Short mmCIF file of C-alpha atoms in Angstrom, two decimals:
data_model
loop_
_atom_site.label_atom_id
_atom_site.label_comp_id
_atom_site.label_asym_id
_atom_site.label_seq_id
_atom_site.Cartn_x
_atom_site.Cartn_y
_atom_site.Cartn_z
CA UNK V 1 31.23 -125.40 -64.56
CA UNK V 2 32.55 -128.95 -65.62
CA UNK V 3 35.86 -130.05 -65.29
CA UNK V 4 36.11 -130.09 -69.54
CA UNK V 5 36.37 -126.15 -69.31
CA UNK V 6 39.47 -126.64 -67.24
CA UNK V 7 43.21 -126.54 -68.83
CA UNK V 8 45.95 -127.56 -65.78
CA UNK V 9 49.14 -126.02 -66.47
CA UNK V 10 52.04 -127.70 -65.59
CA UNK V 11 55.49 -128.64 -67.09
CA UNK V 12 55.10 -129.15 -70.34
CA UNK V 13 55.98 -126.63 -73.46
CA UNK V 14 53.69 -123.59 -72.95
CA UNK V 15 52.35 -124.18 -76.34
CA UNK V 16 50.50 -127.34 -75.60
CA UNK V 17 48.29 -125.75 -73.34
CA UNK V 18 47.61 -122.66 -75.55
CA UNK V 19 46.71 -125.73 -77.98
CA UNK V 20 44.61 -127.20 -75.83
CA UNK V 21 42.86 -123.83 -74.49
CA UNK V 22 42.00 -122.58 -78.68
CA UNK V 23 40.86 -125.91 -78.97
CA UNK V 24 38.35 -125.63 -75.97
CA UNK V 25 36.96 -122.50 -77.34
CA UNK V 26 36.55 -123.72 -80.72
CA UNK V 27 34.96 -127.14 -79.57
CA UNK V 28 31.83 -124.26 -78.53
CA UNK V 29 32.75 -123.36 -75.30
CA UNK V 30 32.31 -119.70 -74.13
CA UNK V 31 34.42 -120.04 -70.25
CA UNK V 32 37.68 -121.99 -69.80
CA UNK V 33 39.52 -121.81 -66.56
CA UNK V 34 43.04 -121.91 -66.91
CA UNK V 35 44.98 -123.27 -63.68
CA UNK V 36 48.10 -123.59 -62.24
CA UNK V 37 50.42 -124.16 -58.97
CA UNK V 38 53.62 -123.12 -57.78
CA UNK V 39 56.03 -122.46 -60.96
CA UNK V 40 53.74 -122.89 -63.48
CA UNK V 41 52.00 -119.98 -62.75
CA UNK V 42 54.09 -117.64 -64.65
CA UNK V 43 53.65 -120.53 -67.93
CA UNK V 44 49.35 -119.85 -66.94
CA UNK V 45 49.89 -116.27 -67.56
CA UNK V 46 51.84 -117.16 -70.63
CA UNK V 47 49.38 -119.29 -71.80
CA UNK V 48 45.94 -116.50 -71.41
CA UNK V 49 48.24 -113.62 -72.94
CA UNK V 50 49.64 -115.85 -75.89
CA UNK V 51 45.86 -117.48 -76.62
CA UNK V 52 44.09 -113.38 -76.61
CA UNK V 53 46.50 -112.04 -78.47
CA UNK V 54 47.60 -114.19 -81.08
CA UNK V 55 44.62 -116.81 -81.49
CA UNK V 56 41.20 -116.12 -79.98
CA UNK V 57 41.35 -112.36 -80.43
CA UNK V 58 37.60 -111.54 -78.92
CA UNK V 59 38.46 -113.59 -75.37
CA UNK V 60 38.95 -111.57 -72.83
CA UNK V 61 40.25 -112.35 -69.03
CA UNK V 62 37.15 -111.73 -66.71
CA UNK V 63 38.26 -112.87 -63.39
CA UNK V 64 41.40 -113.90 -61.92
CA UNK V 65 41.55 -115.57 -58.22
CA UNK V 66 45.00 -116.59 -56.59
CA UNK V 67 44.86 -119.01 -53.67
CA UNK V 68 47.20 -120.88 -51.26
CA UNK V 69 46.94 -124.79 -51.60
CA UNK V 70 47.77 -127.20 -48.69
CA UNK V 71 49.96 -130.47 -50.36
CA UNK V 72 50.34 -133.43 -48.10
CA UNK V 73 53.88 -134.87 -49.02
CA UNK V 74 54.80 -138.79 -48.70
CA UNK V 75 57.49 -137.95 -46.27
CA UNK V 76 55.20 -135.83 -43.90
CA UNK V 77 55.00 -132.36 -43.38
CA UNK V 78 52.79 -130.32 -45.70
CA UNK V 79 53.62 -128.00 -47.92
CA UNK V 80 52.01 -124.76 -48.91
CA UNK V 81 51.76 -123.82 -52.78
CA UNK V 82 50.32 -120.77 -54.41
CA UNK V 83 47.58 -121.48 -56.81
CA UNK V 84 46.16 -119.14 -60.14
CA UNK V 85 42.90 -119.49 -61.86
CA UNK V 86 42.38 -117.76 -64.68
CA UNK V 87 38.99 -117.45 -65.87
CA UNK V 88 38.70 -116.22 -69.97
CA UNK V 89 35.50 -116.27 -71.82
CA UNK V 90 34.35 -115.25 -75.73
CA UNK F 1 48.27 -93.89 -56.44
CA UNK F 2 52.70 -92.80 -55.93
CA UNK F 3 55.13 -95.18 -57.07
CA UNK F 4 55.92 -95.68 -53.41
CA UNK F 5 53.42 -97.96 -52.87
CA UNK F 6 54.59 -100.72 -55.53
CA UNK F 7 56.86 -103.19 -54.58
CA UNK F 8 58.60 -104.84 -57.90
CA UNK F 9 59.11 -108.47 -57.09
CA UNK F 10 62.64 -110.33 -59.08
CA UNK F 11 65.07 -113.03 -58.03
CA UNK F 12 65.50 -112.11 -54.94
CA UNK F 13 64.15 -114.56 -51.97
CA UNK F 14 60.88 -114.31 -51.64
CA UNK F 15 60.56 -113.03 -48.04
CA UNK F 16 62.84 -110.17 -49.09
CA UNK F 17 59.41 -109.21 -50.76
CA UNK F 18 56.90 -110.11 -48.25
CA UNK F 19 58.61 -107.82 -45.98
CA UNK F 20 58.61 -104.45 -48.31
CA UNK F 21 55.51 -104.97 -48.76
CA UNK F 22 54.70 -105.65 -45.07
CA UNK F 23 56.84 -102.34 -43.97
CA UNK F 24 54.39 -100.46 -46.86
CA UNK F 25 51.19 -101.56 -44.64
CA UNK F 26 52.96 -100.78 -41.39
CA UNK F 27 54.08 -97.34 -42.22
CA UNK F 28 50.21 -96.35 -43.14
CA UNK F 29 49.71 -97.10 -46.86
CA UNK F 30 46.05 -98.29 -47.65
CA UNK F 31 46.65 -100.03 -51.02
CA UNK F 32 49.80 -101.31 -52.52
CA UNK F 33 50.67 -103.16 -55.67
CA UNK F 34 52.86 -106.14 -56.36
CA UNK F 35 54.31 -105.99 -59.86
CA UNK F 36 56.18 -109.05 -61.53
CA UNK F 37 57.46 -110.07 -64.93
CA UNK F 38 58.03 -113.61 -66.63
CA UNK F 39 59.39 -116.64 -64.27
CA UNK F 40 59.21 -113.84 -61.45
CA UNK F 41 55.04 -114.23 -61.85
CA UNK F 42 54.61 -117.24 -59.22
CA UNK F 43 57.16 -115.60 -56.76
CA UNK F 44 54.51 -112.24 -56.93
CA UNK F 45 51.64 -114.78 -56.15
CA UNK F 46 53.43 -116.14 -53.44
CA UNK F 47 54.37 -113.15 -51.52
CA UNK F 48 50.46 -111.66 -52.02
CA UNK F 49 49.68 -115.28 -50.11
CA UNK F 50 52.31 -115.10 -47.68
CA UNK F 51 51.35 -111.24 -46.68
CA UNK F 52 47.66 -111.86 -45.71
CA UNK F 53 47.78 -115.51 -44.55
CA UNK F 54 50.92 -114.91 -41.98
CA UNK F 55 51.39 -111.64 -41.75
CA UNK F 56 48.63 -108.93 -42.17
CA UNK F 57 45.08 -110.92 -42.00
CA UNK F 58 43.19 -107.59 -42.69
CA UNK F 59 44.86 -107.49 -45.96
CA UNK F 60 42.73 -108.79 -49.15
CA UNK F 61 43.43 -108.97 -52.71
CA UNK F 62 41.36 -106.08 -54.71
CA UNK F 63 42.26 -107.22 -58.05
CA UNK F 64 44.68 -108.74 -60.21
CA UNK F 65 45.66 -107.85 -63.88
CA UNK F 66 47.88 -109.56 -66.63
CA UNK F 67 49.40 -107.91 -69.52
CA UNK F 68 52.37 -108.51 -72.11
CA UNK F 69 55.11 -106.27 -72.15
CA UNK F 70 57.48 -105.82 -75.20
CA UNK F 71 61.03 -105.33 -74.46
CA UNK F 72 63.89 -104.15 -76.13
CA UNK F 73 67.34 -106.13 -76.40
CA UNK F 74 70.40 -104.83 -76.86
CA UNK F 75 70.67 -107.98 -79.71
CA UNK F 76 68.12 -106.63 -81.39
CA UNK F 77 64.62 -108.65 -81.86
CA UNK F 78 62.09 -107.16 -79.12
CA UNK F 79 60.76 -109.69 -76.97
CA UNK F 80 57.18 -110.03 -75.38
CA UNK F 81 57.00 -111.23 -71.70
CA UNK F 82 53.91 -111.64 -69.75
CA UNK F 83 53.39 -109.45 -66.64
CA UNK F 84 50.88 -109.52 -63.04
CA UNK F 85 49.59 -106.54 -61.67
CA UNK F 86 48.59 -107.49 -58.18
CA UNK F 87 46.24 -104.95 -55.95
CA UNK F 88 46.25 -105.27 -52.22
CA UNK F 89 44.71 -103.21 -49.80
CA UNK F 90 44.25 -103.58 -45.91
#
């Protein structure tokens, strides 16, 4: 899948990336993949549940994967995050 | 499947999770379920991560729902929050 069917979530109002999600599937696309890390995973979940059931009423969630995420830091040691992808389709 | 085998994940520190959910697996349950709501969503995602990378390697994640759930204030207006549904079985 290209990387235009993807919407990062991260720490901006959840709305923007419901906007930016709609927007994907009205642009013609029929699969986005909504991801996120660490504390922005709740605002991912947000972000499906707001877009099915107040904008895009036939997309449905089809698969949802979790995964841990190895981030090398400028002082050193790594750190391990918890990543969600979301996938929705139309 | 008994309520038993849930483990409801809130504010607490996250390893106060990772080890009910641990003691579930030790004391013979098959499948448990990690259940979170709102900002609590990434800590749920976390301890799933932390259980079967450092803890119990058997253990694999069957499937994973969201939802929204509509709750009640004493204030008055109901409020929707989004919720994780997390299946794990070893």
């Amino acid at each position: 899948m290209p990387e235009d069917n993807t919407v990062f979530v991260g720490k901006k109002p959840t709305m923007n990336y419901v906007l930016a999600v709609v927007t994907q599937f009205n642009s013609g696309s029929k699969e986005i993949v909504i991801k996120a890390r660490g504390r922005a995973i709740s605002r991912a979940v947000d972000v499906a549940e707001i877009v099915r059931h107040r904008f895009v009423s036939e997309a449905k969630v089809t698969d949802i994967k979790i995964n841990t995420e190895s981030l090398s830091t400028e002082e050193g040691p790594e750190v391990n995050v918890s990543s969600i992808e979301i996938y929705m389709t139309k």
